[in-house]
Amino acid sequence: MLLSTSARLISRRLIQSGTRRTASTSNAFRCNEENLRNKALPYYASATAAALVAVGAIQHNNSQNATATEGLSVQEAVNAVEDKFAVYWPRNIIILFGPPGAGKGSQAPKIVDIMGIPQLSTGDMLRAAVAAQSEVGKQAAAVMKAGGLVSDEIVVGIIRDRIKEADCRHGFILDGFPRTIVQAKALDKMLTEEGACVTNVVEFNVPDKVLEERITGRWIHKKSGRSYHVKYAPPKSMKKSWKGEIDTASMIDDVTGEPLIQRPDDTAAALKKRLAGYHNDTEDVLDRYKPKGVVKNINANQGMEDVWKDIQVSLLR
C-alpha cells in the first residue's frame, strides 16, 4: 500500500533524524555495547518502519479509538517516535579543549547553531543553580559563602541537574570542564550512570607565543559569550583615537548594542599562569580520551573560516 502524504513526510523526517544518529554508531558502541544491542538497534532497524509505526498508530486510533496514541496529531506521533530515538541512542556530548585564547568561545556558538544542542559553561551553571536554590546550588552557595572552592563533586552534580533539562535531550557542549583527570573521571562516571558517554573532543591547537596577542586584545559580550578581538574580529562599532588607541566606549556588541567587557584575567601575566595550568593538568585529560578514538585535533592557528571548516569535519562521526 502506498504511503499517504503524512506518512511520506514522517518517513523523510525520521530518515534524516536516523541518519544523524546512526552516524554515531561507532562511538555508541564504545558507550555501552550490550545496551545498544539489546535496546537501540531494534529501534534503528528502519527509519521508514518507524514512520509507518507512527502513521499506523494514528490510523489505528481513528478506527479503534483505544490506543496509547489516542488524539495524537501527525506531528505528535512523530515526536513520540523521536522521543524513543532520544532515549535509546547516545546523545552528542562534546568537549571543547584548548588553551585560553585558542578560539573556543568564537567557534562554540556556530556548533550550537548547526547541532541544536546547548553550550554549557560551568560558571553559568553554578550561578543558575545558586539562584534557583537547588539542592546542589545550596551546597555550592554555602561553600562560596565560607570562602572555599566548589568541589568537583558539586560541579558534577550541577552538570547532572542541568543535562536533565529539555534542551540537553539530544546532547550538549562542555567548555571549560573537565580541567583535570579527577574531574574527567567524575564526569565519565556520571555520564555512565546516565547511559551516555563523551562522543567528541575537539582540541584547539595554537602555539603559546601566538596566544598573548589574542588574549590581551579579546573582548566579550558577557550574556551571550560572543567574542571579539581588536585586531582579528573587531565589533562594527570599534573606534580608535588619532594615537591608535582603542576607544573603550565604542566597544559594543554587534547584536544587542550592549557594552563589551575584558575579563580580569585576560592579561599577559595571568596568561602565563593559566598556560602553566593547562599544560600541567588539562592536557592530561586528552590522554584519557585519545584511546577512545573521540579526540579530533584542530589547527586553530589559521583564519576563523578555515578553523570552522576543520571543526565541521571533526564533528562528523
mmCIF file of C-alpha atoms in Angstrom:
data_model
loop_
_atom_site.group_PDB
_atom_site.id
_atom_site.type_symbol
_atom_site.label_atom_id
_atom_site.label_comp_id
_atom_site.label_asym_id
_atom_site.label_seq_id
_atom_site.Cartn_x
_atom_site.Cartn_y
_atom_site.Cartn_z
ATOM 1 C CA MET A 1 0.000 0.000 0.000
ATOM 2 C CA LEU A 2 1.309 3.458 -0.896
ATOM 3 C CA LEU A 3 2.244 5.754 1.940
ATOM 4 C CA SER A 4 -0.012 8.730 2.498
ATOM 5 C CA THR A 5 1.399 12.246 2.236
ATOM 6 C CA SER A 6 1.642 12.392 6.030
ATOM 7 C CA ALA A 7 3.480 9.090 6.103
ATOM 8 C CA ARG A 8 5.954 10.255 3.484
ATOM 9 C CA LEU A 9 6.647 13.410 5.460
ATOM 10 C CA ILE A 10 7.197 11.445 8.630
ATOM 11 C CA SER A 11 9.387 8.949 6.808
ATOM 12 C CA ARG A 12 11.589 11.682 5.350
ATOM 13 C CA ARG A 13 11.968 13.416 8.707
ATOM 14 C CA LEU A 14 12.791 10.215 10.558
ATOM 15 C CA ILE A 15 15.262 9.097 7.909
ATOM 16 C CA GLN A 16 17.060 12.416 8.352
ATOM 17 C CA SER A 17 16.945 12.042 12.126
ATOM 18 C CA GLY A 18 18.031 8.437 11.943
ATOM 19 C CA THR A 19 20.913 9.304 9.605
ATOM 20 C CA ARG A 20 22.250 11.838 12.086
ATOM 21 C CA ARG A 21 22.126 9.336 14.884
ATOM 22 C CA THR A 22 23.277 6.233 13.000
ATOM 23 C CA ALA A 23 26.432 8.212 12.183
ATOM 24 C CA SER A 24 27.142 7.846 15.896
ATOM 25 C CA THR A 25 27.213 4.050 15.818
ATOM 26 C CA SER A 26 30.949 3.523 16.400
ATOM 27 C CA ASN A 27 31.033 5.816 19.418
ATOM 28 C CA ALA A 28 27.702 4.495 20.638
ATOM 29 C CA PHE A 29 29.136 1.010 20.967
ATOM 30 C CA ARG A 30 32.000 2.450 22.987
ATOM 31 C CA CYS A 31 29.475 3.787 25.487
ATOM 32 C CA ASN A 32 27.566 0.591 26.155
ATOM 33 C CA GLU A 33 27.740 -2.137 23.556
ATOM 34 C CA GLU A 34 25.395 -4.546 25.282
ATOM 35 C CA ASN A 35 22.789 -1.856 25.963
ATOM 36 C CA LEU A 36 22.776 -0.774 22.339
ATOM 37 C CA ARG A 37 22.446 -4.300 21.040
ATOM 38 C CA ASN A 38 19.516 -5.047 23.280
ATOM 39 C CA LYS A 39 17.735 -1.710 23.116
ATOM 40 C CA ALA A 40 18.916 0.708 20.449
ATOM 41 C CA LEU A 41 19.299 -1.429 17.366
ATOM 42 C CA PRO A 42 15.705 -2.666 17.211
ATOM 43 C CA TYR A 43 14.540 0.942 17.103
ATOM 44 C CA TYR A 44 17.002 1.834 14.347
ATOM 45 C CA ALA A 45 16.484 -1.142 12.099
ATOM 46 C CA SER A 46 14.447 1.009 9.776
ATOM 47 C CA ALA A 47 13.624 4.710 9.992
ATOM 48 C CA THR A 48 10.902 4.158 7.418
ATOM 49 C CA ALA A 49 9.414 1.417 9.544
ATOM 50 C CA ALA A 50 9.365 3.849 12.456
ATOM 51 C CA ALA A 51 7.448 6.294 10.289
ATOM 52 C CA LEU A 52 4.951 3.603 9.437
ATOM 53 C CA VAL A 53 4.563 2.810 13.136
ATOM 54 C CA ALA A 54 3.664 6.445 13.791
ATOM 55 C CA VAL A 55 1.198 6.588 10.921
ATOM 56 C CA GLY A 56 -0.202 3.183 11.798
ATOM 57 C CA ALA A 57 -0.796 4.361 15.337
ATOM 58 C CA ILE A 58 -2.841 7.274 14.065
ATOM 59 C CA GLN A 59 -4.819 5.096 11.660
ATOM 60 C CA HIS A 60 -5.439 2.512 14.342
ATOM 61 C CA ASN A 61 -6.521 5.247 16.695
ATOM 62 C CA ASN A 62 -9.003 6.546 14.172
ATOM 63 C CA SER A 63 -10.539 3.097 13.681
ATOM 64 C CA GLN A 64 -10.285 1.620 17.181
ATOM 65 C CA ASN A 65 -10.132 4.779 19.324
ATOM 66 C CA ALA A 66 -8.392 2.748 22.019
ATOM 67 C CA THR A 67 -4.632 3.073 21.608
ATOM 68 C CA ALA A 68 -1.937 4.919 23.551
ATOM 69 C CA THR A 69 -1.795 7.480 20.716
ATOM 70 C CA GLU A 70 -5.423 8.479 21.027
ATOM 71 C CA GLY A 71 -5.906 12.079 19.984
ATOM 72 C CA LEU A 72 -2.366 12.487 18.635
ATOM 73 C CA SER A 73 -1.760 14.628 15.601
ATOM 74 C CA VAL A 74 0.765 13.543 12.959
ATOM 75 C CA GLN A 75 3.332 15.895 14.491
ATOM 76 C CA GLU A 76 2.749 14.464 17.962
ATOM 77 C CA ALA A 77 3.144 10.932 16.658
ATOM 78 C CA VAL A 78 6.439 11.904 15.028
ATOM 79 C CA ASN A 79 7.581 13.454 18.291
ATOM 80 C CA ALA A 80 6.676 10.265 20.152
ATOM 81 C CA VAL A 81 8.873 8.200 17.850
ATOM 82 C CA GLU A 82 11.679 10.752 18.094
ATOM 83 C CA ASP A 83 11.439 10.535 21.887
ATOM 84 C CA LYS A 84 12.172 6.837 21.545
ATOM 85 C CA PHE A 85 15.171 7.686 19.360
ATOM 86 C CA ALA A 86 16.427 10.084 22.040
ATOM 87 C CA VAL A 87 16.039 7.533 24.823
ATOM 88 C CA TYR A 88 17.762 4.646 23.094
ATOM 89 C CA TRP A 89 20.539 6.390 21.218
ATOM 90 C CA PRO A 90 23.521 8.200 22.770
ATOM 91 C CA ARG A 91 23.485 11.971 22.853
ATOM 92 C CA ASN A 92 26.163 14.119 21.236
ATOM 93 C CA ILE A 93 28.347 15.071 24.188
ATOM 94 C CA ILE A 94 31.140 17.317 23.000
ATOM 95 C CA ILE A 95 34.074 18.729 24.967
ATOM 96 C CA LEU A 96 35.937 21.759 23.611
ATOM 97 C CA PHE A 97 39.594 21.673 24.592
ATOM 98 C CA GLY A 98 42.313 24.235 24.161
ATOM 99 C CA PRO A 99 44.414 26.847 25.951
ATOM 100 C CA PRO A 100 42.971 30.283 26.771
ATOM 101 C CA GLY A 101 42.718 32.334 23.592
ATOM 102 C CA ALA A 102 42.564 29.310 21.295
ATOM 103 C CA GLY A 103 39.219 30.423 19.846
ATOM 104 C CA LYS A 104 36.756 28.097 21.572
ATOM 105 C CA GLY A 105 34.453 30.969 22.515
ATOM 106 C CA SER A 106 34.296 32.227 18.934
ATOM 107 C CA GLN A 107 33.521 28.848 17.399
ATOM 108 C CA ALA A 108 31.211 27.327 20.027
ATOM 109 C CA PRO A 109 28.095 29.351 19.013
ATOM 110 C CA LYS A 110 28.451 28.008 15.471
ATOM 111 C CA ILE A 111 28.445 24.439 16.774
ATOM 112 C CA VAL A 112 25.347 25.254 18.805
ATOM 113 C CA ASP A 113 23.632 26.569 15.662
ATOM 114 C CA ILE A 114 24.323 23.583 13.422
ATOM 115 C CA MET A 115 23.781 20.849 16.018
ATOM 116 C CA GLY A 116 20.940 22.360 18.008
ATOM 117 C CA ILE A 117 22.475 21.462 21.360
ATOM 118 C CA PRO A 118 23.408 23.950 24.104
ATOM 119 C CA GLN A 119 26.860 25.052 25.207
ATOM 120 C CA LEU A 120 27.226 24.597 28.956
ATOM 121 C CA SER A 121 29.529 26.840 30.959
ATOM 122 C CA THR A 122 30.340 25.630 34.458
ATOM 123 C CA GLY A 123 30.354 29.224 35.701
ATOM 124 C CA ASP A 124 26.909 29.954 34.256
ATOM 125 C CA MET A 125 25.509 26.660 35.563
ATOM 126 C CA LEU A 126 26.898 27.329 39.016
ATOM 127 C CA ARG A 127 25.321 30.771 39.189
ATOM 128 C CA ALA A 128 21.997 29.435 37.896
ATOM 129 C CA ALA A 129 21.963 26.598 40.452
ATOM 130 C CA VAL A 130 22.665 29.005 43.292
ATOM 131 C CA ALA A 131 19.936 31.377 42.088
ATOM 132 C CA ALA A 132 17.444 28.501 41.706
ATOM 133 C CA GLN A 133 18.221 27.278 45.244
ATOM 134 C CA SER A 134 18.520 23.682 44.045
ATOM 135 C CA GLU A 135 19.977 21.193 46.498
ATOM 136 C CA VAL A 136 23.365 21.282 44.778
ATOM 137 C CA GLY A 137 23.083 25.040 44.395
ATOM 138 C CA LYS A 138 22.616 25.417 48.151
ATOM 139 C CA GLN A 139 25.723 23.327 48.759
ATOM 140 C CA ALA A 140 27.706 25.487 46.342
ATOM 141 C CA ALA A 141 26.393 28.712 47.908
ATOM 142 C CA ALA A 142 27.437 27.529 51.373
ATOM 143 C CA VAL A 143 30.956 26.711 50.183
ATOM 144 C CA MET A 144 31.366 30.041 48.400
ATOM 145 C CA LYS A 145 29.983 31.980 51.352
ATOM 146 C CA ALA A 146 32.645 30.359 53.523
ATOM 147 C CA GLY A 147 35.300 31.423 51.024
ATOM 148 C CA GLY A 148 36.050 27.909 49.800
ATOM 149 C CA LEU A 149 36.389 26.423 46.333
ATOM 150 C CA VAL A 150 33.448 24.489 44.934
ATOM 151 C CA SER A 151 34.370 20.805 44.849
ATOM 152 C CA ASP A 152 34.415 18.657 41.722
ATOM 153 C CA GLU A 153 31.580 16.613 43.220
ATOM 154 C CA ILE A 154 29.360 19.693 43.452
ATOM 155 C CA VAL A 155 30.226 20.808 39.922
ATOM 156 C CA VAL A 156 29.396 17.365 38.515
ATOM 157 C CA GLY A 157 26.147 17.435 40.488
ATOM 158 C CA ILE A 158 25.270 20.771 38.880
ATOM 159 C CA ILE A 159 26.018 19.317 35.442
ATOM 160 C CA ARG A 160 23.869 16.278 36.259
ATOM 161 C CA ASP A 161 20.916 18.517 37.100
ATOM 162 C CA ARG A 162 21.431 20.738 34.065
ATOM 163 C CA ILE A 163 21.573 17.977 31.464
ATOM 164 C CA LYS A 164 18.188 16.674 32.551
ATOM 165 C CA GLU A 165 16.590 19.782 31.057
ATOM 166 C CA ALA A 166 14.796 19.508 27.717
ATOM 167 C CA ASP A 167 17.358 21.379 25.628
ATOM 168 C CA CYS A 168 20.025 18.788 26.519
ATOM 169 C CA ARG A 169 17.867 15.907 25.334
ATOM 170 C CA HIS A 170 19.998 15.263 22.246
ATOM 171 C CA GLY A 171 23.300 16.374 23.748
ATOM 172 C CA PHE A 172 25.363 19.301 24.947
ATOM 173 C CA ILE A 173 28.736 21.014 24.646
ATOM 174 C CA LEU A 174 31.114 21.418 27.580
ATOM 175 C CA ASP A 175 33.644 24.259 27.518
ATOM 176 C CA GLY A 176 35.996 24.662 30.477
ATOM 177 C CA PHE A 177 35.266 21.288 32.039
ATOM 178 C CA PRO A 178 36.842 18.867 32.766
ATOM 179 C CA ARG A 179 40.188 20.538 33.507
ATOM 180 C CA THR A 180 41.816 17.710 35.444
ATOM 181 C CA ILE A 181 41.930 13.918 35.391
ATOM 182 C CA VAL A 182 39.928 13.822 38.603
ATOM 183 C CA GLN A 183 37.186 15.925 37.017
ATOM 184 C CA ALA A 184 37.236 13.792 33.858
ATOM 185 C CA LYS A 185 36.793 10.600 35.877
ATOM 186 C CA ALA A 186 33.915 12.134 37.819
ATOM 187 C CA LEU A 187 32.273 13.305 34.593
ATOM 188 C CA ASP A 188 32.640 9.906 32.915
ATOM 189 C CA LYS A 189 31.193 8.140 35.952
ATOM 190 C CA MET A 190 28.196 10.463 35.962
ATOM 191 C CA LEU A 191 27.628 10.032 32.221
ATOM 192 C CA THR A 192 27.829 6.245 32.538
ATOM 193 C CA GLU A 193 25.087 6.378 35.153
ATOM 194 C CA GLU A 194 23.049 8.418 32.666
ATOM 195 C CA GLY A 195 23.660 5.814 29.936
ATOM 196 C CA ALA A 196 25.843 8.190 27.929
ATOM 197 C CA CYS A 197 29.488 8.984 27.231
ATOM 198 C CA VAL A 198 31.698 11.675 25.709
ATOM 199 C CA THR A 199 31.309 11.316 21.942
ATOM 200 C CA ASN A 200 33.634 14.041 20.640
ATOM 201 C CA VAL A 201 36.579 16.020 21.999
ATOM 202 C CA VAL A 202 37.637 18.933 19.793
ATOM 203 C CA GLU A 203 41.185 20.016 20.621
ATOM 204 C CA PHE A 204 42.127 23.562 19.551
ATOM 205 C CA ASN A 205 45.886 23.837 18.975
ATOM 206 C CA VAL A 206 47.658 27.210 19.000
ATOM 207 C CA PRO A 207 51.347 27.883 19.816
ATOM 208 C CA ASP A 208 51.844 29.635 23.168
ATOM 209 C CA LYS A 209 53.663 32.551 21.546
ATOM 210 C CA VAL A 210 50.566 33.409 19.481
ATOM 211 C CA LEU A 211 48.201 33.438 22.445
ATOM 212 C CA GLU A 212 49.328 36.632 24.217
ATOM 213 C CA GLU A 213 48.234 38.880 21.356
ATOM 214 C CA ARG A 214 44.928 37.037 21.154
ATOM 215 C CA ILE A 215 44.248 37.220 24.875
ATOM 216 C CA THR A 216 45.121 40.852 25.516
ATOM 217 C CA GLY A 217 43.055 42.027 22.538
ATOM 218 C CA ARG A 218 39.966 39.981 23.388
ATOM 219 C CA TRP A 219 36.597 41.494 24.359
ATOM 220 C CA ILE A 220 33.433 39.560 25.109
ATOM 221 C CA HIS A 221 29.683 40.039 25.393
ATOM 222 C CA LYS A 222 29.037 38.628 28.845
ATOM 223 C CA LYS A 223 25.436 37.450 28.402
ATOM 224 C CA SER A 224 25.900 35.542 25.152
ATOM 225 C CA GLY A 225 29.592 34.704 25.298
ATOM 226 C CA ARG A 226 30.189 36.257 21.869
ATOM 227 C CA SER A 227 33.863 37.010 21.477
ATOM 228 C CA TYR A 228 35.574 39.871 19.649
ATOM 229 C CA HIS A 229 39.176 40.902 19.053
ATOM 230 C CA VAL A 230 40.549 44.361 18.373
ATOM 231 C CA LYS A 231 42.688 43.023 15.509
ATOM 232 C CA TYR A 232 41.121 39.840 14.185
ATOM 233 C CA ALA A 233 37.389 40.305 14.799
ATOM 234 C CA PRO A 234 36.556 43.845 15.978
ATOM 235 C CA PRO A 235 32.970 44.896 16.673
ATOM 236 C CA LYS A 236 31.486 47.090 13.954
ATOM 237 C CA SER A 237 31.351 49.995 16.388
ATOM 238 C CA MET A 238 35.038 49.998 17.339
ATOM 239 C CA LYS A 239 36.854 53.332 17.071
ATOM 240 C CA LYS A 240 40.452 54.380 17.622
ATOM 241 C CA SER A 241 41.984 57.672 18.677
ATOM 242 C CA TRP A 242 44.476 59.506 16.481
ATOM 243 C CA LYS A 243 47.177 57.727 18.527
ATOM 244 C CA GLY A 244 45.764 54.350 17.525
ATOM 245 C CA GLU A 245 44.382 53.625 20.981
ATOM 246 C CA ILE A 246 41.056 51.791 21.316
ATOM 247 C CA ASP A 247 38.093 53.914 22.407
ATOM 248 C CA THR A 248 36.707 51.569 25.054
ATOM 249 C CA ALA A 249 33.308 53.301 24.972
ATOM 250 C CA SER A 250 32.937 52.204 21.354
ATOM 251 C CA MET A 251 33.292 48.508 22.185
ATOM 252 C CA ILE A 252 29.697 47.286 21.985
ATOM 253 C CA ASP A 253 28.089 44.027 20.878
ATOM 254 C CA ASP A 254 27.076 43.866 17.202
ATOM 255 C CA VAL A 255 23.823 42.080 18.013
ATOM 256 C CA THR A 256 22.478 43.742 21.156
ATOM 257 C CA GLY A 257 24.354 47.057 21.282
ATOM 258 C CA GLU A 258 25.335 46.267 24.871
ATOM 259 C CA PRO A 259 28.825 47.083 26.203
ATOM 260 C CA LEU A 260 31.596 44.538 25.796
ATOM 261 C CA ILE A 261 33.990 43.701 28.612
ATOM 262 C CA GLN A 262 37.520 42.417 29.046
ATOM 263 C CA ARG A 263 37.997 39.597 31.526
ATOM 264 C CA PRO A 264 40.198 40.480 34.511
ATOM 265 C CA ASP A 265 42.482 37.541 33.698
ATOM 266 C CA ASP A 266 42.962 38.489 30.040
ATOM 267 C CA THR A 267 46.414 39.884 30.731
ATOM 268 C CA ALA A 268 49.909 38.708 29.802
ATOM 269 C CA ALA A 269 50.768 37.930 33.443
ATOM 270 C CA ALA A 270 47.595 35.951 34.045
ATOM 271 C CA LEU A 271 48.020 34.097 30.750
ATOM 272 C CA LYS A 272 51.409 32.768 31.827
ATOM 273 C CA LYS A 273 49.878 31.160 34.928
ATOM 274 C CA ARG A 274 46.867 29.840 33.022
ATOM 275 C CA LEU A 275 49.057 28.239 30.356
ATOM 276 C CA ALA A 276 51.137 26.528 33.041
ATOM 277 C CA GLY A 277 47.952 25.048 34.497
ATOM 278 C CA TYR A 278 46.743 23.983 31.067
ATOM 279 C CA HIS A 279 49.973 22.196 30.130
ATOM 280 C CA ASN A 280 50.492 20.619 33.563
ATOM 281 C CA ASP A 281 46.955 19.456 34.298
ATOM 282 C CA THR A 282 44.437 19.861 31.499
ATOM 283 C CA GLU A 283 46.431 18.277 28.679
ATOM 284 C CA ASP A 284 46.497 15.022 30.662
ATOM 285 C CA VAL A 285 42.733 14.804 30.189
ATOM 286 C CA LEU A 286 43.256 14.422 26.452
ATOM 287 C CA ASP A 287 45.328 11.293 27.071
ATOM 288 C CA ARG A 288 42.312 9.798 28.853
ATOM 289 C CA TYR A 289 40.070 10.224 25.796
ATOM 290 C CA LYS A 290 42.509 9.546 22.951
ATOM 291 C CA PRO A 291 42.326 5.726 23.294
ATOM 292 C CA LYS A 292 38.556 6.004 22.880
ATOM 293 C CA GLY A 293 39.061 7.497 19.399
ATOM 294 C CA VAL A 294 37.000 10.609 20.091
ATOM 295 C CA VAL A 295 39.747 13.279 20.138
ATOM 296 C CA LYS A 296 39.966 15.415 16.999
ATOM 297 C CA ASN A 297 42.899 17.812 16.628
ATOM 298 C CA ILE A 298 42.190 21.226 15.090
ATOM 299 C CA ASN A 299 44.789 23.714 13.842
ATOM 300 C CA ALA A 300 43.371 26.841 15.466
ATOM 301 C CA ASN A 301 46.304 28.972 14.296
ATOM 302 C CA GLN A 302 44.664 29.861 10.995
ATOM 303 C CA GLY A 303 41.818 32.026 9.726
ATOM 304 C CA MET A 304 38.496 31.694 11.547
ATOM 305 C CA GLU A 305 36.720 30.345 8.463
ATOM 306 C CA ASP A 306 39.385 27.682 7.962
ATOM 307 C CA VAL A 307 39.170 26.729 11.635
ATOM 308 C CA TRP A 308 35.401 26.410 11.287
ATOM 309 C CA LYS A 309 35.728 24.162 8.228
ATOM 310 C CA ASP A 310 38.047 21.843 10.151
ATOM 311 C CA ILE A 311 35.663 21.803 13.114
ATOM 312 C CA GLN A 312 32.763 20.760 10.908
ATOM 313 C CA VAL A 313 34.818 17.852 9.594
ATOM 314 C CA SER A 314 35.805 16.861 13.139
ATOM 315 C CA LEU A 315 32.159 16.694 14.215
ATOM 316 C CA LEU A 316 31.367 14.013 11.637
ATOM 317 C CA ARG A 317 31.396 10.597 13.280
#
